[in-house]
Coordinates of C-alpha atoms in Angstrom, one line a residue:
X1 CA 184.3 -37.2 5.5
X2 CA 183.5 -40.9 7.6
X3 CA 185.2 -43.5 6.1
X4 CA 184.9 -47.2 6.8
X5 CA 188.6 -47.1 7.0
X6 CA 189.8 -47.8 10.4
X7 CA 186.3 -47.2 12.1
X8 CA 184.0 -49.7 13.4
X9 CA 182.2 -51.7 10.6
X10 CA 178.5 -51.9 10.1
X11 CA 177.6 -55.1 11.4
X12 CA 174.1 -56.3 11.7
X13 CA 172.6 -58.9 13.6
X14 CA 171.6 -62.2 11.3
X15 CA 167.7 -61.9 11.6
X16 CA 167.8 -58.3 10.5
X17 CA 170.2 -59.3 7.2
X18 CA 167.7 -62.5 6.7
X19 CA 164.6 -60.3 6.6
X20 CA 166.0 -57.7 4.5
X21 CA 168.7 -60.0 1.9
X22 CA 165.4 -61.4 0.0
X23 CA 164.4 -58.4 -1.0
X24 CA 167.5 -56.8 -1.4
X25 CA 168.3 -59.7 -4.2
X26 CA 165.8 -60.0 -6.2
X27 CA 166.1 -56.1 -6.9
X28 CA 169.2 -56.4 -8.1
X29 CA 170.9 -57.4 -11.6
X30 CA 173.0 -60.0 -12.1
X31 CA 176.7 -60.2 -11.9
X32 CA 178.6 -57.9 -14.7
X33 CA 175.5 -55.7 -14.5
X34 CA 175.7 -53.5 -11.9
X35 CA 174.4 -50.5 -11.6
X36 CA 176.5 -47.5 -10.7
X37 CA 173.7 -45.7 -8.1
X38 CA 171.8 -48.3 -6.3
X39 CA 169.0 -46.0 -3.7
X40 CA 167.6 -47.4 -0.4
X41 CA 164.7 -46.6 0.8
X42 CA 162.9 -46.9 4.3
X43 CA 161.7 -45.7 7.8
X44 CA 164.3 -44.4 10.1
X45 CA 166.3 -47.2 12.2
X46 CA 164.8 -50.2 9.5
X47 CA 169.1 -50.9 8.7
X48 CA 169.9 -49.4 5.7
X49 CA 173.2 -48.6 6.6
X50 CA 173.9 -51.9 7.5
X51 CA 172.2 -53.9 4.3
X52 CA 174.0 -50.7 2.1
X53 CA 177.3 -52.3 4.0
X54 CA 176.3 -56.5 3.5
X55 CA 174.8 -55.1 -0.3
X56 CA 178.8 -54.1 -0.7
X57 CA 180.3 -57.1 0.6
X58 CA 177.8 -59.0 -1.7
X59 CA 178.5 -57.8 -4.6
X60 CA 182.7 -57.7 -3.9
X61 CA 182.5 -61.2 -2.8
X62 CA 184.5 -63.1 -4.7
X63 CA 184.8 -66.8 -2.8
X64 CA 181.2 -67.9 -4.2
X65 CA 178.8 -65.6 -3.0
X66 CA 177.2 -62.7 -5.0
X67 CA 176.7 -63.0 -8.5
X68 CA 173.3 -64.5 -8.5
X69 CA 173.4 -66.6 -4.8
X70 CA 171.7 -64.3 -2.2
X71 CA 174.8 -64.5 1.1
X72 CA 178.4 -63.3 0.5
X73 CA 180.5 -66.8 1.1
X74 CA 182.1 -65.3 4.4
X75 CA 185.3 -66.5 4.0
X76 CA 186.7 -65.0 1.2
X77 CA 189.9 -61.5 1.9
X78 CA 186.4 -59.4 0.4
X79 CA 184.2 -60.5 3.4
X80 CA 187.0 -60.9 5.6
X81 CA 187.8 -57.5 5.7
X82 CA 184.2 -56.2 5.6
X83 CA 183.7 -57.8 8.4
X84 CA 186.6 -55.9 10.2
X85 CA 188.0 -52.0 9.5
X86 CA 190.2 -52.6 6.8
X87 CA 188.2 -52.7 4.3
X88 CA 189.7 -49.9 1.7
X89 CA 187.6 -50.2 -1.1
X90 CA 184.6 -49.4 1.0
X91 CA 183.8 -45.7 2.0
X92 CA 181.0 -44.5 4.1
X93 CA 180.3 -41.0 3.9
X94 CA 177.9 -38.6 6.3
X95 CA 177.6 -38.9 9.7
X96 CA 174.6 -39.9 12.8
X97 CA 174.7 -36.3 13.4
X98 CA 175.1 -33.7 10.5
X99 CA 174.4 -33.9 6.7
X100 CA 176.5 -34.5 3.2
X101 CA 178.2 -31.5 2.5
X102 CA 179.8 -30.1 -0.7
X103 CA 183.1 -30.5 1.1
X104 CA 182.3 -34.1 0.9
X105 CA 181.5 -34.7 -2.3
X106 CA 184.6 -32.5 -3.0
X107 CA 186.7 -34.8 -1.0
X108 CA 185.4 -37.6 -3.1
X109 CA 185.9 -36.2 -6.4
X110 CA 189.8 -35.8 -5.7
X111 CA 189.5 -39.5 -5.6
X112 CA 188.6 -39.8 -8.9
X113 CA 191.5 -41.4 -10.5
X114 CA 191.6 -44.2 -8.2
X115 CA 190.0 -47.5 -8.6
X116 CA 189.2 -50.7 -6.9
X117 CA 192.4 -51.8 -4.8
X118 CA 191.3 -55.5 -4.0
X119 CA 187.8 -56.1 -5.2
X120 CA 185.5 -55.9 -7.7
X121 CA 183.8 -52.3 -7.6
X122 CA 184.6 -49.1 -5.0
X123 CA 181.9 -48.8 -3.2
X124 CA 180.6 -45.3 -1.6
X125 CA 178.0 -45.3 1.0
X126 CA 176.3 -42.1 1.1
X127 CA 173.8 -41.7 3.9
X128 CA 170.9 -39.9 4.4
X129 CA 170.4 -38.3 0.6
X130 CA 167.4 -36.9 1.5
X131 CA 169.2 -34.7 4.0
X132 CA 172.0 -33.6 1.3
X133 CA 172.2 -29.6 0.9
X134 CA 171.9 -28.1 -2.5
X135 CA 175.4 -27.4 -3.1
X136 CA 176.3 -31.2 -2.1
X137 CA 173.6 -32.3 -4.4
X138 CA 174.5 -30.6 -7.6
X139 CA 178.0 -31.5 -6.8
X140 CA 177.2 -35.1 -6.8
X141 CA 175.2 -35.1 -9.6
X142 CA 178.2 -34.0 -11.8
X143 CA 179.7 -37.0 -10.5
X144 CA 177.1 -38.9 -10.9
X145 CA 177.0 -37.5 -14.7
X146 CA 180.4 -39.3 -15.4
X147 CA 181.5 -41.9 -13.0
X148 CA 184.6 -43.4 -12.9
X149 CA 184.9 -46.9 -13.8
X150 CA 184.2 -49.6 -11.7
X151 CA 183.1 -46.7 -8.9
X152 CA 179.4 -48.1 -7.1
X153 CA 177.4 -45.5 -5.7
X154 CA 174.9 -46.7 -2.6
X155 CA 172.7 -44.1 -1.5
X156 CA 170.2 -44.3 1.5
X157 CA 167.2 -42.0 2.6
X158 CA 164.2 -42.3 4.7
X159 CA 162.0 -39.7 2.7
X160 CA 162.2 -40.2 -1.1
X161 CA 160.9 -37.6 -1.9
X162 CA 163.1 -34.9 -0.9
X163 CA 165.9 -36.5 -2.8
X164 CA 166.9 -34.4 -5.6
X165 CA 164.9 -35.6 -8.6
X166 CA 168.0 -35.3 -10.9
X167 CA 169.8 -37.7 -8.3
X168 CA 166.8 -39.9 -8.8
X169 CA 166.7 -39.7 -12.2
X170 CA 170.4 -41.1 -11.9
X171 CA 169.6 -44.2 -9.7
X172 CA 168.4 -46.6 -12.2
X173 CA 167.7 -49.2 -8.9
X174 CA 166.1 -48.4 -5.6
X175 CA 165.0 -50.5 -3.3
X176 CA 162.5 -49.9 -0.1
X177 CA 163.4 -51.6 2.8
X178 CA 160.1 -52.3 4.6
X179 CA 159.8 -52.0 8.7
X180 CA 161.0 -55.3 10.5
X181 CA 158.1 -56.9 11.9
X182 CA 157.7 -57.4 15.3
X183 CA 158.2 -60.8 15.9
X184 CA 161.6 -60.7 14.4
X185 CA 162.0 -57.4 16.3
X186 CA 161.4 -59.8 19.4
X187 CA 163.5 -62.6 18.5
X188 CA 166.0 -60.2 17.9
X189 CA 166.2 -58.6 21.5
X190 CA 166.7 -61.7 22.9
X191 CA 170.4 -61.5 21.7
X192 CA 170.4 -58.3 23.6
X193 CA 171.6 -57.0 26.7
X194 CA 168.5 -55.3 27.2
X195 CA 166.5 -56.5 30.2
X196 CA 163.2 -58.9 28.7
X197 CA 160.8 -56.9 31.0
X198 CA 161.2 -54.0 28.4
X199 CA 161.3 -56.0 25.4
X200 CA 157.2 -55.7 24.6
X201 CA 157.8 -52.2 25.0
X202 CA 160.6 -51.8 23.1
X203 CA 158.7 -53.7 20.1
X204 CA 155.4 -52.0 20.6
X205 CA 156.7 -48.2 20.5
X206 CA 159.8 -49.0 17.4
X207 CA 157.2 -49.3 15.2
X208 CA 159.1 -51.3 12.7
X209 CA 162.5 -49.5 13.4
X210 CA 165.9 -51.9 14.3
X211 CA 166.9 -49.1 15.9
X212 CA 164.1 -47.4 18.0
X213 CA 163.9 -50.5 19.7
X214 CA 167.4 -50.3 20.7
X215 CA 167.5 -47.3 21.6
X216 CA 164.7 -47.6 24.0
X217 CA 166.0 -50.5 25.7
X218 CA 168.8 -48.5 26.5
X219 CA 168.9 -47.8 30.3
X220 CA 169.3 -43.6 30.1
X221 CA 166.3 -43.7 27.1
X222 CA 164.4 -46.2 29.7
X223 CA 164.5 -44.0 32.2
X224 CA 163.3 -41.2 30.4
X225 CA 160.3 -43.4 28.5
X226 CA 159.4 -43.5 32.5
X227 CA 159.5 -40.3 33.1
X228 CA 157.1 -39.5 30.2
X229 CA 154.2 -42.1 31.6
X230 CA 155.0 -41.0 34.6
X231 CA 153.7 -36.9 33.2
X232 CA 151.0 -38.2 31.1
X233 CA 149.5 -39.6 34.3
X234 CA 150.4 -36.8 36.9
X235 CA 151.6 -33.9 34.7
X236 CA 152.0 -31.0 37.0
X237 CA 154.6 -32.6 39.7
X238 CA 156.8 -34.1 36.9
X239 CA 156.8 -31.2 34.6
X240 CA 159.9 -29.6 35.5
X241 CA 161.7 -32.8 35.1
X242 CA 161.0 -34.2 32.2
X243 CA 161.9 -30.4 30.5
X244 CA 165.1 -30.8 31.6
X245 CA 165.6 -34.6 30.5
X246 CA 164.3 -33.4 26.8
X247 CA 166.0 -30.5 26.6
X248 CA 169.5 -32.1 27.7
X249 CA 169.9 -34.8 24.4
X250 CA 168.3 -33.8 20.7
X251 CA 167.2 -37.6 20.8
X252 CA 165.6 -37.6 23.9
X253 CA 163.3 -34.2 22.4
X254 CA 162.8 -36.7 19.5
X255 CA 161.3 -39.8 21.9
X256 CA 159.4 -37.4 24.1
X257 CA 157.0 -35.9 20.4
X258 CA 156.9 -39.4 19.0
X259 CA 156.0 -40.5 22.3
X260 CA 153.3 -38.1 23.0
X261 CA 152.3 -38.0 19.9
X262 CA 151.0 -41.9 20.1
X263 CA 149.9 -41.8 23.6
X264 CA 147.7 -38.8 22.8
X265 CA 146.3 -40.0 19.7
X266 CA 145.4 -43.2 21.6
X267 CA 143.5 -41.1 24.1
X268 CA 141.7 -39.3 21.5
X269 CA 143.8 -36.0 22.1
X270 CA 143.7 -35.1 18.4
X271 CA 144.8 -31.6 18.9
X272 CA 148.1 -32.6 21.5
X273 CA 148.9 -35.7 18.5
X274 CA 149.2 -32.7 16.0
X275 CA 150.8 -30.2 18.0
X276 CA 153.6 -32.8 18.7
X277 CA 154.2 -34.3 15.2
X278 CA 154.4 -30.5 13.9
X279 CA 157.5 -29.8 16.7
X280 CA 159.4 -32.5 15.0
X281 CA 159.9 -30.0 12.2
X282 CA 161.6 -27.3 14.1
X283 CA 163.8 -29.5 16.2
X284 CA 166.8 -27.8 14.1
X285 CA 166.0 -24.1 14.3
X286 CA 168.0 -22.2 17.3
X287 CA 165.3 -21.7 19.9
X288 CA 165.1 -21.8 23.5
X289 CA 164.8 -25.1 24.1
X290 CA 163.6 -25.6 27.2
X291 CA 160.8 -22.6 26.5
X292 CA 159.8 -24.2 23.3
X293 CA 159.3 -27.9 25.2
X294 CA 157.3 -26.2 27.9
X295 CA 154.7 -25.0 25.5
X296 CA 154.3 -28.0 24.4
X297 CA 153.7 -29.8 27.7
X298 CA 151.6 -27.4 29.2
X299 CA 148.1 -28.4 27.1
X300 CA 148.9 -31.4 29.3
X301 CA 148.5 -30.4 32.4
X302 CA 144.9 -29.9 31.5
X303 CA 144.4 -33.1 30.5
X304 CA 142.6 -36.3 32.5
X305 CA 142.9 -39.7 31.0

């Protein structure tokens, strides 16, 4: 289980909270009525995590923020220690990496007896619901079923729709975080370290996502967004390459479909677009990876723009 206890806390730049707070408040009830599930919903990368982490200092806050004002008052032991890693009555559960599992949700029902040490509610980030196995699911939803007092469940998933629909029927709030636009995706690389010249990239290929653009910008993803224009222009001399560079990292396999997926819609390449959107669906089954990203670069070599 990841707890916010003693690791880094979710901070968010202010631009990001600012676009995302307005609709985040007027979704939710007022003070004394919340909800125990709250859902949020949203592309990949758009900050959920992070607003899941400012919703929970928001509604703790208890120096004049919350209630029915839209910013926590910043000052206050709640917000103090949301804003470091001692925050106890905050629990983040699931991981970048690997799914809820029941062992989880098992974890968190021996908690069950315990309440809020310092604040209001205790609050339980779960992340990525959509991605929660059946065991975890029906596991939660027994919790769920009969929470304990004062226990606040924040749930996040990109795809709605492959949350449970008894978990759904359970979240009596949800509220869809739309992509950031990209003039606040600008404005907010500016209080980056990542070089301007690769800012309009950055913007153009997140597509709405906090952090896609990030994670473009970052030198080792740079270098390996060049080394995909650098096929699609002369495949056959920078084939070998770029296999290896996708094959080494799941996330750089990820960039290289989304990426070829756009540049060869653009170019009017319907049937390369499909074939790369469809791979994104067996990035997780055992294969040989560097055979199964070869067959899908090789249509390319074919190819003239």
């Amino acid at each position: 289980m990841t707890s916010s206890n003693g690791t880094k806390p979710l901070a968010a730049p202010l631009g990001l909270i600012d676009f995302h707070a307005q609709t985040l408040a007027t979704r939710l009830p007022v003070a004394g009525q919340v909800p125990q599930a709250i859902l949020l919903t949203g592309p990949k990368g758009v900050g959920k995590k992070q607003m899941a982490h400012w919703l929970a200092t928001r509604l703790c806050c208890t120096g004049g923020g919350g209630g029915d004002t839209l910013q926590p008052c910043g000052s206050c032991p709640t917000c103090r220690k949301a804003t470091g890693a001692n925050w106890v009555d905050f629990t983040w559960l699931g991981g970048e990496d690997s799914p809820l599992g029941v062992e989880d949700i098992r974890a968190l029902q021996a908690q069950t007896r315990h309440s809020a040490h310092e604040s209001r509610y205790r609050i339980f980030l779960l992340t990525d619901a959509d991605r929660m196995g059946a065991a975890a699911a029906n596991a939660f939803l027994k919790l769920l079923e009969e929470p304990p007092a004062g226990w606040v469940f924040l749930l996040t998933a990109s795809d709605v729709t492959l949350v449970l629909p008894t978990i759904l029927s359970r979240c009596p709030r949800r509220v869809s975080l739309k992509p950031v636009p990209d003039a606040i995706l600008a404005k907010l690389l500016l209080d980056t370290d990542i070089p301007a010249e690769r800012h309009a990239a950055c913007v153009e290929a997140a597509e709405g996502s906090w952090w896609k653009a990030l994670e473009i910008g970052r030198d080792e993803t740079w270098k390996g967004w060049e080394k995909i224009s650098l096929f699609v222009e002369s495949p056959a001399p920078h084939l070998n390459g770029l296999v290896d560079w996708a094959s080494a990292d799941p996330r750089n396999l990820e960039l290289l479909c989304e990426r070829l997926e756009r540049l060869s819609l653009d170019r009017g390449w319907t049937d390369r677009g499909i074939a790369m959107s469809e791979a994104r669906r067996y990035f997780d089954i055992p294969l040989n990876r560097k055979l199964q990203i070869q067959e899908l670069l090789v249509p390319f070599l074919g190819r003239r723009t």
